[in-house]
Coordinates of C-alpha atoms in Angstrom, one line a residue:
X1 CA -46.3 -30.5 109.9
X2 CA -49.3 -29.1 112.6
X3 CA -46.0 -26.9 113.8
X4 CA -45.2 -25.1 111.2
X5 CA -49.2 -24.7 110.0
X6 CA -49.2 -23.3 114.0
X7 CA -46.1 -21.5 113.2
X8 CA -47.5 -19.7 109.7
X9 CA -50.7 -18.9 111.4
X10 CA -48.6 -17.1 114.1
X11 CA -46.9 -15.1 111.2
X12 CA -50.3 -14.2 109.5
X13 CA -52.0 -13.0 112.5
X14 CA -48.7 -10.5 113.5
X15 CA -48.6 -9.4 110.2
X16 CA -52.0 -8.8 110.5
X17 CA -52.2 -7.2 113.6
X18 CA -49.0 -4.8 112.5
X19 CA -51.4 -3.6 109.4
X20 CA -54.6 -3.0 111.4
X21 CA -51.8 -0.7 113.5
X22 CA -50.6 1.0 110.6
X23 CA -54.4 1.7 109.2
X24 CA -55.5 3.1 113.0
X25 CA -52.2 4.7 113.5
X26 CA -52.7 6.5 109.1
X27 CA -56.5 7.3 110.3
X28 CA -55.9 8.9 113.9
X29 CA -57.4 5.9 115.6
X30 CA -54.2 4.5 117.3
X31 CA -56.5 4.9 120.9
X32 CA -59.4 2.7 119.4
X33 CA -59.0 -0.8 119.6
X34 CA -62.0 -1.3 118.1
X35 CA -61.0 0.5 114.7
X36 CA -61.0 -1.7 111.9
X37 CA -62.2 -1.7 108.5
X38 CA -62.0 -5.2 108.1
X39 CA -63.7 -6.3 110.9
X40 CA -67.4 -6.7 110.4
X41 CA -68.6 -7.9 114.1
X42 CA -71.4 -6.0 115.8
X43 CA -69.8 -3.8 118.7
X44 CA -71.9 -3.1 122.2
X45 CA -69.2 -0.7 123.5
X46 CA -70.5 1.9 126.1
X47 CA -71.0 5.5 125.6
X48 CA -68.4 5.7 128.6
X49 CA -65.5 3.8 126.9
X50 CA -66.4 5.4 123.6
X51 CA -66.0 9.2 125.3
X52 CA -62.5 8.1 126.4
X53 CA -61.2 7.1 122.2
X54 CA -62.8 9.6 120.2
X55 CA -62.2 13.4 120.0
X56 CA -65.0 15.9 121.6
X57 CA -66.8 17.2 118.0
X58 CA -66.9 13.0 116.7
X59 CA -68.3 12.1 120.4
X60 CA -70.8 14.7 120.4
X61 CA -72.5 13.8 116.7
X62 CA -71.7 10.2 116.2
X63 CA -72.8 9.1 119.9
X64 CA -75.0 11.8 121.1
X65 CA -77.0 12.9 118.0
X66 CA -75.5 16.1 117.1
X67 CA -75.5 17.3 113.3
X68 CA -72.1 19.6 111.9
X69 CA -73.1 22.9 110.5
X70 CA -73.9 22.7 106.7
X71 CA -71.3 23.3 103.9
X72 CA -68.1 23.1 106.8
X73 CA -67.7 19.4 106.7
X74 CA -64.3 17.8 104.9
X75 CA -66.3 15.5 102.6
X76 CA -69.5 17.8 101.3
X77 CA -68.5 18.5 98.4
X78 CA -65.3 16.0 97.7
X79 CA -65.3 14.1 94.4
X80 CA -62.4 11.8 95.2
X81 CA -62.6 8.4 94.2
X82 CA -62.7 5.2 97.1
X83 CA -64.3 4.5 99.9
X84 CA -66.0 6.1 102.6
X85 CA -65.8 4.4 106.4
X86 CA -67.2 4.8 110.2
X87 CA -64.7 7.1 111.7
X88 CA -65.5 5.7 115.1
X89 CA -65.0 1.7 114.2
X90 CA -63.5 1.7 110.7
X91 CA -66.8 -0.2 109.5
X92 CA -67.5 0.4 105.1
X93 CA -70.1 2.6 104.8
X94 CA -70.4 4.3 101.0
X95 CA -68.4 4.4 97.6
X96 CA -67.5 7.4 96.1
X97 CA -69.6 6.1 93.1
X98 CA -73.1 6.4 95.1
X99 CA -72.1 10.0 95.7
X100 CA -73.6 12.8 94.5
X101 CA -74.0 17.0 94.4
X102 CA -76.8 17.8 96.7
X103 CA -77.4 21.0 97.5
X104 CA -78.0 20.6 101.2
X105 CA -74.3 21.3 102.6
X106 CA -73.4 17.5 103.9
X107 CA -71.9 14.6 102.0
X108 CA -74.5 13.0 99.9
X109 CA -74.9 9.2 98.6
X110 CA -77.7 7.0 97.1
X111 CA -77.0 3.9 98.5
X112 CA -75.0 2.2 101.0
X113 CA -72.0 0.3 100.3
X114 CA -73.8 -3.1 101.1
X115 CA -76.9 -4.1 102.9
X116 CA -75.6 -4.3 106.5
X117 CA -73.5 -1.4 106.5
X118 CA -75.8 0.9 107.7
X119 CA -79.2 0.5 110.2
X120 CA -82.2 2.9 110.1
X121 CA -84.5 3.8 113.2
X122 CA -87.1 6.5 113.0
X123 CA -86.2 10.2 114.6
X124 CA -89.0 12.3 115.7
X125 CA -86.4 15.1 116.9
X126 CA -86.7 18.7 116.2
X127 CA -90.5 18.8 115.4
X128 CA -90.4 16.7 112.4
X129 CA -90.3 12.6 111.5
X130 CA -87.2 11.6 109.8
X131 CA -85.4 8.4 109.5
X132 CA -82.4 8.0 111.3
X133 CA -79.2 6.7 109.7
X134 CA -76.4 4.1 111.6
X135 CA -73.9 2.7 111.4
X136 CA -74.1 -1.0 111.2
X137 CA -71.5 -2.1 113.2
X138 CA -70.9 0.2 116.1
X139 CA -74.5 2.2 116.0
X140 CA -73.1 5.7 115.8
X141 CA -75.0 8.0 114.1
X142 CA -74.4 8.7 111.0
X143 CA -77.1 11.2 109.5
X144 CA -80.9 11.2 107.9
X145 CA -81.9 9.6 104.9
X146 CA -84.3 11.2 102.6
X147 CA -86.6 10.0 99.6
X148 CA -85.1 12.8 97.0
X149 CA -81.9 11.5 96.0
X150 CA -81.5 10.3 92.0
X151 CA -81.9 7.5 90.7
X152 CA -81.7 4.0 90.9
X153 CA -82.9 4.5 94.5
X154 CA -84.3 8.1 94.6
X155 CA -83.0 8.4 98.4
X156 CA -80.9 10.7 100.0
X157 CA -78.0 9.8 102.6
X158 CA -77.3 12.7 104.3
X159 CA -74.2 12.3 106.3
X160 CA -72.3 14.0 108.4
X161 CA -68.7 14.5 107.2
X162 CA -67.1 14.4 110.6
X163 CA -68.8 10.8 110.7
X164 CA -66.9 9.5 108.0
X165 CA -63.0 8.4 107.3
X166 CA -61.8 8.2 103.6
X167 CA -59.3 5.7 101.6
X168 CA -58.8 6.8 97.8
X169 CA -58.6 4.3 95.7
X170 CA -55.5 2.9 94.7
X171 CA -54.0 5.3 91.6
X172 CA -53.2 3.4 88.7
X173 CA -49.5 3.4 87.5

């Protein structure tokens, strides 16, 4: 009996690991082992091994700060259905429902996905105080978030499109 519950669990974690291929591999991320959208453990990865998985325009906002130009990102003005993720680790971030039109040129959201997918610190970059928006698994940045975004929450997620990975939901037959 213990062999074949070994035996099963075997099975479950390759078939597993084969679909955590196939997502990194559908994404682009077949360099990052630490791309997973199921996987909800803090990371502590260096900028250094980070500069070696992701491509020069990701490294350069998500781990150094940098913002996309407005109204050029993929996602500004999408109004697909799913789920938005951390294009560096695969973490949730938003749901197509909390998005919204904004005006402002970058993908725009009311509220997270759930409470610990995203972490705030304060930003006192170019001249002005803003608060910073993270991603709560791997600390990439992510974008600002604002206190003029509708209702229920009246804030303002303003991400950066090259930040974010997409998965539409599942069509209906």
């Amino acid at each position: 009996m213990t062999k074949r519950i070994i035996y099963a669990a075997m099975l479950l974690l390759i078939a597993l690991n084969g679909f955590a291929q196939n997502e990194k591999s559908a994404r682009g991320h077949e360099n990052n082992p630490w791309y997973s959208t199921t996987d909800t453990i803090r990371l502590q990865v260096s900028d250094t091994a980070w500069k070696k998985v992701l491509s020069a325009d990701l490294y350069a906002v998500a781990r150094e700060k940098d913002t996309e130009r407005p109204f050029t990102g993929k996602y500004w003005k999408s109004t697909l259905r799913g789920t938005y993720y951390c294009a560096v680790c695969g973490n949730m971030l938003f749901r197509s429902d909390a998005k919204f039109a904004s005006s402002c040129g970058w993908p725009s959201f009311y509220e997270p996905g759930r409470v610990t997918a995203v972490r705030y610190q304060s930003d006192d970059s170019e001249g002005m105080h803003r608060t910073e928006v993270l991603c709560g698994r791997c600390d990439s940045h992510l974008g600002h978030i604002f206190d003029d975004g509708p209702p229920p929450t009246h804030k303002r997620f303003c991400m950066n499109s090259i930040s974010l990975d997409f998965e539409p939901d599942a069509k209906k037959p």
